[in-house]
Short mmCIF file of C-alpha atoms and ligand atoms in Angstrom, two decimals:
data_model
loop_
_atom_site.label_atom_id
_atom_site.label_comp_id
_atom_site.label_asym_id
_atom_site.label_seq_id
_atom_site.Cartn_x
_atom_site.Cartn_y
_atom_site.Cartn_z
CA MET A 1 0.00 0.00 0.00
CA ILE A 2 1.32 3.44 -0.91
CA GLU A 3 -0.53 6.20 0.88
CA LEU A 4 1.27 9.52 0.77
CA ARG A 5 -1.42 11.61 2.42
CA ASN A 6 -1.72 9.64 5.66
CA HIS A 7 1.51 7.69 5.73
CA LYS A 8 2.41 6.61 9.27
CA ALA A 9 6.18 6.36 9.68
CA LYS A 10 7.32 2.91 10.73
CA GLU A 11 10.99 3.79 11.17
CA LYS A 12 13.04 6.69 12.43
CA PHE A 13 14.39 8.56 9.39
CA SER A 14 18.11 7.84 9.58
CA GLN A 15 19.41 9.33 6.32
CA LYS A 16 21.93 12.18 6.36
CA HIS A 17 22.28 12.54 2.57
CA LEU A 18 20.67 11.51 -0.68
CA VAL A 19 23.49 9.99 -2.70
CA THR A 20 21.42 7.14 -4.15
CA LEU A 21 17.95 5.82 -3.34
CA LEU A 22 19.55 2.42 -2.80
CA ASP A 23 20.50 3.74 0.65
CA TYR A 24 16.84 4.49 1.51
CA SER A 25 14.22 2.10 2.86
CA LYS A 26 10.70 2.03 1.44
CA ASP A 27 9.46 3.78 4.59
CA GLU A 28 12.09 6.54 4.29
CA ILE A 29 11.14 7.18 0.65
CA LEU A 30 7.48 7.37 1.62
CA GLN A 31 8.32 9.81 4.43
CA VAL A 32 10.14 12.13 2.01
CA LEU A 33 7.32 11.98 -0.53
CA SER A 34 4.62 12.46 2.12
CA VAL A 35 6.33 15.53 3.57
CA GLY A 36 6.81 16.86 0.04
CA LEU A 37 3.14 16.40 -0.77
CA ASN A 38 2.12 17.94 2.55
CA ILE A 39 4.26 21.02 1.86
CA LYS A 40 2.92 21.14 -1.71
CA GLU A 41 -0.69 21.10 -0.57
CA LYS A 42 0.03 23.85 1.99
CA PHE A 43 1.84 25.88 -0.66
CA LYS A 44 -1.14 25.58 -3.03
CA ALA A 45 -3.41 26.78 -0.22
CA GLY A 46 -1.17 29.81 0.31
CA ILE A 47 0.31 28.53 3.59
CA GLN A 48 4.06 29.15 3.88
CA VAL A 49 6.40 26.83 5.78
CA ASP A 50 9.78 27.93 7.14
CA HIS A 51 11.54 24.60 7.51
CA LEU A 52 14.80 26.05 6.13
CA LYS A 53 14.67 29.37 7.96
CA GLY A 54 18.20 30.77 8.25
CA GLN A 55 19.71 27.85 6.33
CA SER A 56 21.70 27.93 3.12
CA LEU A 57 22.11 25.46 0.28
CA ALA A 58 25.19 25.47 -1.97
CA MET A 59 24.27 24.17 -5.42
CA ILE A 60 27.28 22.93 -7.41
CA PHE A 61 26.76 22.37 -11.14
CA THR A 62 29.35 20.89 -13.49
CA LYS A 63 26.60 20.13 -16.05
CA SER A 64 23.73 22.23 -17.46
CA SER A 65 20.32 22.36 -15.81
CA THR A 66 16.97 24.10 -15.98
CA ARG A 67 14.66 22.10 -13.68
CA THR A 68 17.18 21.05 -11.06
CA ARG A 69 18.57 24.52 -10.59
CA VAL A 70 15.24 26.33 -10.55
CA SER A 71 13.42 23.74 -8.40
CA PHE A 72 16.13 23.65 -5.72
CA GLU A 73 16.53 27.41 -5.80
CA MET A 74 12.81 28.17 -5.48
CA GLY A 75 12.19 25.30 -3.06
CA THR A 76 14.87 26.64 -0.73
CA VAL A 77 13.58 30.22 -0.94
CA GLN A 78 9.97 29.14 -0.36
CA MET A 79 11.01 27.41 2.88
CA GLY A 80 12.88 30.48 4.15
CA GLY A 81 16.38 29.42 3.13
CA PHE A 82 19.12 30.89 0.95
CA PRO A 83 20.27 29.04 -2.20
CA MET A 84 23.70 29.68 -3.70
CA PHE A 85 24.36 28.72 -7.33
CA LEU A 86 27.96 27.60 -7.85
CA SER A 87 28.95 26.82 -11.44
CA SER A 88 32.11 24.77 -11.77
CA ASN A 89 33.24 27.37 -14.32
CA ASP A 90 33.43 29.89 -11.51
CA ILE A 91 34.55 27.96 -8.43
CA GLN A 92 37.98 26.50 -7.72
CA LEU A 93 36.65 22.94 -8.08
CA GLY A 94 36.71 23.61 -11.83
CA ARG A 95 40.44 24.44 -11.57
CA GLY A 96 41.37 21.28 -9.73
CA GLU A 97 40.61 21.97 -6.07
CA THR A 98 39.73 18.64 -4.51
CA ILE A 99 36.26 17.46 -3.60
CA ALA A 100 37.55 16.82 -0.07
CA ASP A 101 38.70 20.44 0.40
CA THR A 102 35.51 21.78 -1.22
CA ALA A 103 33.45 19.65 1.17
CA GLY A 104 35.47 20.79 4.16
CA VAL A 105 35.17 24.47 3.29
CA LEU A 106 31.48 24.45 2.38
CA SER A 107 30.69 22.54 5.58
CA ARG A 108 31.99 25.54 7.57
CA MET A 109 29.81 28.05 5.74
CA VAL A 110 26.55 26.55 4.49
CA ASN A 111 24.03 24.02 5.77
CA GLY A 112 23.63 21.69 2.78
CA ILE A 113 25.09 20.90 -0.63
CA MET A 114 23.31 19.88 -3.82
CA ILE A 115 25.58 18.70 -6.61
CA ARG A 116 25.00 17.83 -10.27
CA THR A 117 28.05 16.28 -11.85
CA TYR A 118 29.57 13.48 -13.96
CA ALA A 119 31.28 11.04 -11.58
CA HIS A 120 29.04 9.47 -8.96
CA SER A 121 32.12 9.06 -6.75
CA ASP A 122 32.31 12.86 -6.45
CA VAL A 123 28.94 12.88 -4.67
CA GLU A 124 30.06 10.03 -2.41
CA ASP A 125 33.26 11.94 -1.60
CA LEU A 126 31.40 15.16 -0.79
CA ALA A 127 29.25 13.20 1.66
CA LYS A 128 32.32 11.46 3.06
CA TYR A 129 34.48 14.56 3.58
CA GLY A 130 31.79 17.09 4.47
CA THR A 131 29.79 17.35 7.67
CA ILE A 132 26.51 18.61 6.15
CA PRO A 133 23.76 16.93 4.08
CA VAL A 134 24.67 16.24 0.44
CA ILE A 135 21.99 15.79 -2.22
CA ASN A 136 22.62 14.18 -5.60
CA GLY A 137 21.13 16.36 -8.34
CA LEU A 138 22.17 13.88 -11.09
CA THR A 139 25.32 11.97 -11.90
CA ASP A 140 26.18 9.79 -14.89
CA TRP A 141 24.87 6.86 -12.81
CA VAL A 142 21.67 7.98 -11.10
CA HIS A 143 19.10 10.79 -10.81
CA PRO A 144 17.32 10.15 -7.50
CA CYS A 145 15.53 13.51 -7.15
CA GLN A 146 13.94 12.94 -10.55
CA ALA A 147 12.64 9.53 -9.45
CA LEU A 148 11.09 11.07 -6.31
CA ALA A 149 9.24 13.65 -8.42
CA ASP A 150 8.18 10.98 -10.92
CA ILE A 151 6.63 8.80 -8.25
CA MET A 152 4.89 11.77 -6.64
CA THR A 153 3.37 12.54 -10.05
CA PHE A 154 2.42 8.91 -10.75
CA TYR A 155 0.74 8.80 -7.31
CA GLU A 156 -1.21 11.99 -7.94
CA TYR A 157 -2.56 10.57 -11.18
CA LYS A 158 -3.18 6.98 -10.08
CA GLY A 159 -3.55 6.87 -6.28
CA ASN A 160 -2.16 3.84 -4.46
CA LEU A 161 0.61 2.60 -6.75
CA SER A 162 0.94 -0.97 -5.50
CA GLY A 163 0.65 -3.30 -8.48
CA LYS A 164 0.78 -0.45 -10.99
CA LYS A 165 3.32 -0.70 -13.80
CA LEU A 166 5.83 1.84 -15.10
CA ALA A 167 7.54 1.06 -18.42
CA PHE A 168 10.77 2.77 -19.53
CA PHE A 169 11.99 2.80 -23.15
CA GLY A 170 15.45 3.39 -24.59
CA ASP A 171 18.76 3.91 -22.89
CA GLY A 172 19.34 2.14 -19.56
CA ASN A 173 20.73 5.39 -18.16
CA ASN A 174 20.83 7.40 -14.91
CA VAL A 175 17.09 8.18 -15.01
CA CYS A 176 16.25 4.54 -15.76
CA HIS A 177 18.44 3.39 -12.85
CA SER A 178 16.76 5.57 -10.24
CA LEU A 179 13.30 4.68 -11.52
CA MET A 180 14.08 0.97 -11.34
CA VAL A 181 15.32 1.32 -7.77
CA ILE A 182 12.40 3.40 -6.52
CA CYS A 183 9.83 1.10 -8.15
CA ALA A 184 11.54 -1.98 -6.74
CA LYS A 185 11.59 -0.47 -3.25
CA LEU A 186 7.98 0.71 -3.33
CA GLY A 187 6.42 -2.36 -4.91
CA ILE A 188 5.65 -0.82 -8.32
CA ASP A 189 6.12 -3.12 -11.33
CA PHE A 190 8.89 -1.85 -13.58
CA ALA A 191 9.79 -2.83 -17.14
CA VAL A 192 12.58 -1.51 -19.32
CA ALA A 193 12.95 -2.13 -23.05
CA TYR A 194 16.38 -1.39 -24.53
CA PRO A 195 18.56 -2.42 -27.47
CA GLU A 196 21.75 -4.41 -27.15
CA GLY A 197 24.50 -2.31 -25.60
CA HIS A 198 22.08 -0.10 -23.67
CA ALA A 199 21.13 -2.38 -20.81
CA PRO A 200 20.91 -0.84 -17.35
CA ASP A 201 23.90 -1.37 -15.05
CA PRO A 202 23.84 -4.99 -13.79
CA LYS A 203 24.70 -3.72 -10.29
CA VAL A 204 21.52 -1.62 -10.24
CA VAL A 205 19.51 -4.51 -11.67
CA GLU A 206 20.83 -6.93 -9.07
CA ALA A 207 20.12 -4.55 -6.18
CA SER A 208 16.66 -3.76 -7.57
CA LEU A 209 15.80 -7.43 -7.94
CA ALA A 210 16.69 -7.97 -4.28
CA CYS A 211 14.43 -5.05 -3.26
CA ALA A 212 11.65 -6.28 -5.54
CA LYS A 213 11.73 -9.66 -3.86
CA GLU A 214 10.91 -7.92 -0.61
CA SER A 215 8.30 -5.48 -1.98
CA GLY A 216 6.59 -7.89 -4.36
CA ALA A 217 7.34 -5.74 -7.44
CA THR A 218 8.25 -7.35 -10.74
CA ILE A 219 11.26 -6.10 -12.73
CA THR A 220 11.21 -6.93 -16.45
CA LEU A 221 14.25 -6.43 -18.69
CA THR A 222 13.56 -6.96 -22.36
CA ASN A 223 14.66 -6.04 -25.87
CA ASP A 224 11.03 -6.06 -26.98
CA PRO A 225 9.11 -2.77 -26.52
CA LEU A 226 5.80 -4.66 -26.85
CA VAL A 227 6.62 -6.77 -23.82
CA ALA A 228 7.47 -3.69 -21.75
CA VAL A 229 4.44 -1.63 -22.79
CA ALA A 230 1.81 -4.33 -22.12
CA GLY A 231 -0.35 -3.31 -19.16
CA ALA A 232 1.71 -0.16 -18.42
CA ASP A 233 0.07 2.57 -16.33
CA ALA A 234 2.92 4.99 -17.07
CA VAL A 235 5.16 5.15 -20.14
CA TYR A 236 8.53 6.85 -19.68
CA THR A 237 11.43 7.72 -21.92
CA ASP A 238 14.55 9.87 -21.86
CA VAL A 239 17.00 11.30 -24.37
CA TRP A 240 19.18 9.03 -26.50
CA ALA A 241 22.36 10.92 -25.65
CA SER A 242 22.75 12.10 -22.08
CA MET A 243 24.92 15.03 -21.06
CA GLY A 244 28.51 14.20 -21.95
CA GLN A 245 27.50 11.73 -24.72
CA GLU A 246 26.65 14.30 -27.40
CA LYS A 247 29.39 13.10 -29.77
CA GLU A 248 27.90 9.58 -29.75
CA PHE A 249 24.48 10.80 -30.83
CA LEU A 250 24.33 9.27 -34.31
CA ALA A 251 25.53 5.84 -33.20
CA ARG A 252 23.09 5.90 -30.30
CA LYS A 253 20.20 7.04 -32.51
CA ALA A 254 20.76 4.11 -34.87
CA LYS A 255 20.25 1.66 -32.03
CA LEU A 256 17.67 3.49 -29.95
CA GLU A 257 15.22 4.64 -32.63
CA ASN A 258 13.30 1.37 -32.47
CA TYR A 259 12.56 2.18 -28.83
CA ALA A 260 10.99 5.58 -29.43
CA VAL A 261 7.64 6.22 -27.77
CA THR A 262 5.51 6.57 -30.88
CA GLU A 263 1.74 7.03 -30.88
CA GLU A 264 1.46 3.39 -31.87
CA LEU A 265 3.56 2.17 -28.94
CA PHE A 266 1.80 4.47 -26.45
CA GLY A 267 -1.51 3.14 -27.77
CA LYS A 268 -0.53 -0.33 -26.57
CA ALA A 269 -0.24 0.73 -22.91
CA LYS A 270 -3.37 0.85 -20.73
CA PRO A 271 -5.94 3.26 -22.23
CA ASP A 272 -5.54 5.61 -19.26
CA ALA A 273 -1.73 5.35 -19.10
CA ILE A 274 0.14 8.60 -18.56
CA PHE A 275 3.30 9.72 -20.34
CA LEU A 276 6.30 10.82 -18.31
CA HIS A 277 9.67 12.30 -19.35
CA CYS A 278 12.28 13.88 -17.08
CA LEU A 279 12.91 16.58 -19.74
CA PRO A 280 14.60 18.09 -21.65
CA ALA A 281 12.95 16.16 -24.52
CA HIS A 282 13.52 15.85 -28.25
CA ARG A 283 10.25 15.61 -30.12
CA GLY A 284 10.49 13.30 -33.10
CA GLU A 285 13.40 11.44 -31.53
CA GLU A 286 12.76 9.48 -28.31
CA VAL A 287 9.10 10.58 -28.23
CA ALA A 288 6.50 11.63 -30.80
CA ALA A 289 5.15 15.17 -30.42
CA ALA A 290 1.60 13.77 -30.41
CA VAL A 291 2.43 11.76 -27.27
CA ILE A 292 4.43 14.29 -25.26
CA ASP A 293 2.05 17.11 -26.18
CA GLY A 294 -1.04 14.90 -25.96
CA PRO A 295 -3.81 14.83 -23.34
CA ARG A 296 -2.22 12.08 -21.24
CA SER A 297 1.20 13.71 -20.96
CA ALA A 298 2.02 14.65 -17.36
CA ILE A 299 5.38 16.30 -18.08
CA PHE A 300 4.72 19.70 -16.56
CA ASP A 301 3.16 18.29 -13.39
CA GLU A 302 6.22 16.07 -13.23
CA ALA A 303 8.61 19.00 -13.67
CA GLU A 304 6.75 21.03 -11.01
CA ASN A 305 6.94 18.08 -8.64
CA ARG A 306 10.73 18.29 -8.72
CA MET A 307 10.30 21.32 -6.51
CA HIS A 308 7.76 19.75 -4.16
CA ALA A 309 9.52 16.40 -3.76
CA GLN A 310 12.83 18.16 -3.09
CA LYS A 311 11.23 20.44 -0.52
CA GLY A 312 10.19 17.26 1.30
CA LEU A 313 13.71 15.92 0.97
CA MET A 314 15.42 19.10 2.18
CA ALA A 315 12.97 19.40 5.08
CA MET A 316 13.77 15.84 6.16
CA LEU A 317 17.56 16.23 5.75
CA MET A 318 18.15 19.80 6.85
CA SER A 319 15.38 21.15 9.09
CA GLY A 320 16.17 19.16 12.22
CA LYS A 321 12.39 18.51 12.55
CA SER A 322 10.89 15.05 12.86
CA TYR A 323 8.61 13.46 10.26
CA GLU A 324 5.65 13.94 12.57
CA GLU A 325 6.43 17.66 13.03
CA LEU A 326 6.82 18.14 9.28
CA MET A 327 3.48 16.42 8.61
CA LYS A 328 1.54 18.85 10.86
N1 CP B 401 15.06 16.69 -15.45
C1 CP B 401 16.12 17.44 -15.13
O1 CP B 401 16.94 17.08 -14.27
O2 CP B 401 16.19 18.61 -15.81
P1 CP B 401 17.42 19.64 -15.83
O3 CP B 401 18.54 18.95 -16.55
O4 CP B 401 16.89 20.83 -16.57
O5 CP B 401 17.79 19.96 -14.43
N1 NVA B 402 19.73 11.24 -18.94
C1 NVA B 402 19.72 12.67 -19.03
C2 NVA B 402 18.83 13.26 -17.98
C3 NVA B 402 18.73 14.75 -17.97
C4 NVA B 402 17.84 15.27 -16.89
C5 NVA B 402 21.13 13.19 -18.88
O1 NVA B 402 21.87 12.68 -18.02
O2 NVA B 402 21.50 14.09 -19.61
#
């Protein structure tokens, strides 16, 4: 059962960071999402919360971003905190200062760090060498904040998600990894259809299968889009070339174009299935314009939920308040 409006915490929230959702229990994920939804509903009713009053968030970017930057920046401001955008072009990290020294220095001056970067190990090192919460805003390996927003959106559209199915098409990339993990943990059936050479990381698959055993979710890996799409309640895709892979675009396109979410493929999911995409998207490549701009596309709710889910996350990691206090 997934109930984000009245979720009763079963465990004490013990997380200090969000490096990967593999570190989180089902209950901890549900706590983050429930607090996020609670803050969202207050926000929509015009009620302000000040869970980050007097706190600051350093946001390090070594890759481009629209949603991640704006959602963290506005989410921090809306909770009474101060966000600080740090591009690697401008800070000494970009000139070779170590992650360890950056972590040590920022820990003396701010209250939390969000980082978007290439190497996942950089996020692990920030968490290891710093003394403040570290949040992963995307690495080459995973995109956990995106998965939180995706599940919040899926929940808002479908209610209790137990036994529902999310199908992902294309590259077994960072977004695919975090979706597989969150579905496995929460008991949501997950299928991914990919061509040879684009399988998700076996380490993520193995860990997800272990979680799925516990939650009762099924994880399907297939080269056949028709297998993945059958019975899907949500259809998801992402770009063919992720940030840093631009030069490989043509080779990737040749293999991934058979996995595009066309109108025909989307038509084979459940009739009320929604379409999700982390964005940015390329119409006519991984998804047809008629699907992403169609009546069952939830992309802008999904993008907005980046902000709400992350407010829940920051409140849990940085406010010093308990789950019960944050749910008031
Ligand atoms: N979905 C997402 O992370 O978008 P940005 O790259 O714009 O942050
Ligand atoms: N897989 C994409 C996601 C962007 C939000 C990338 O890493 O570029």
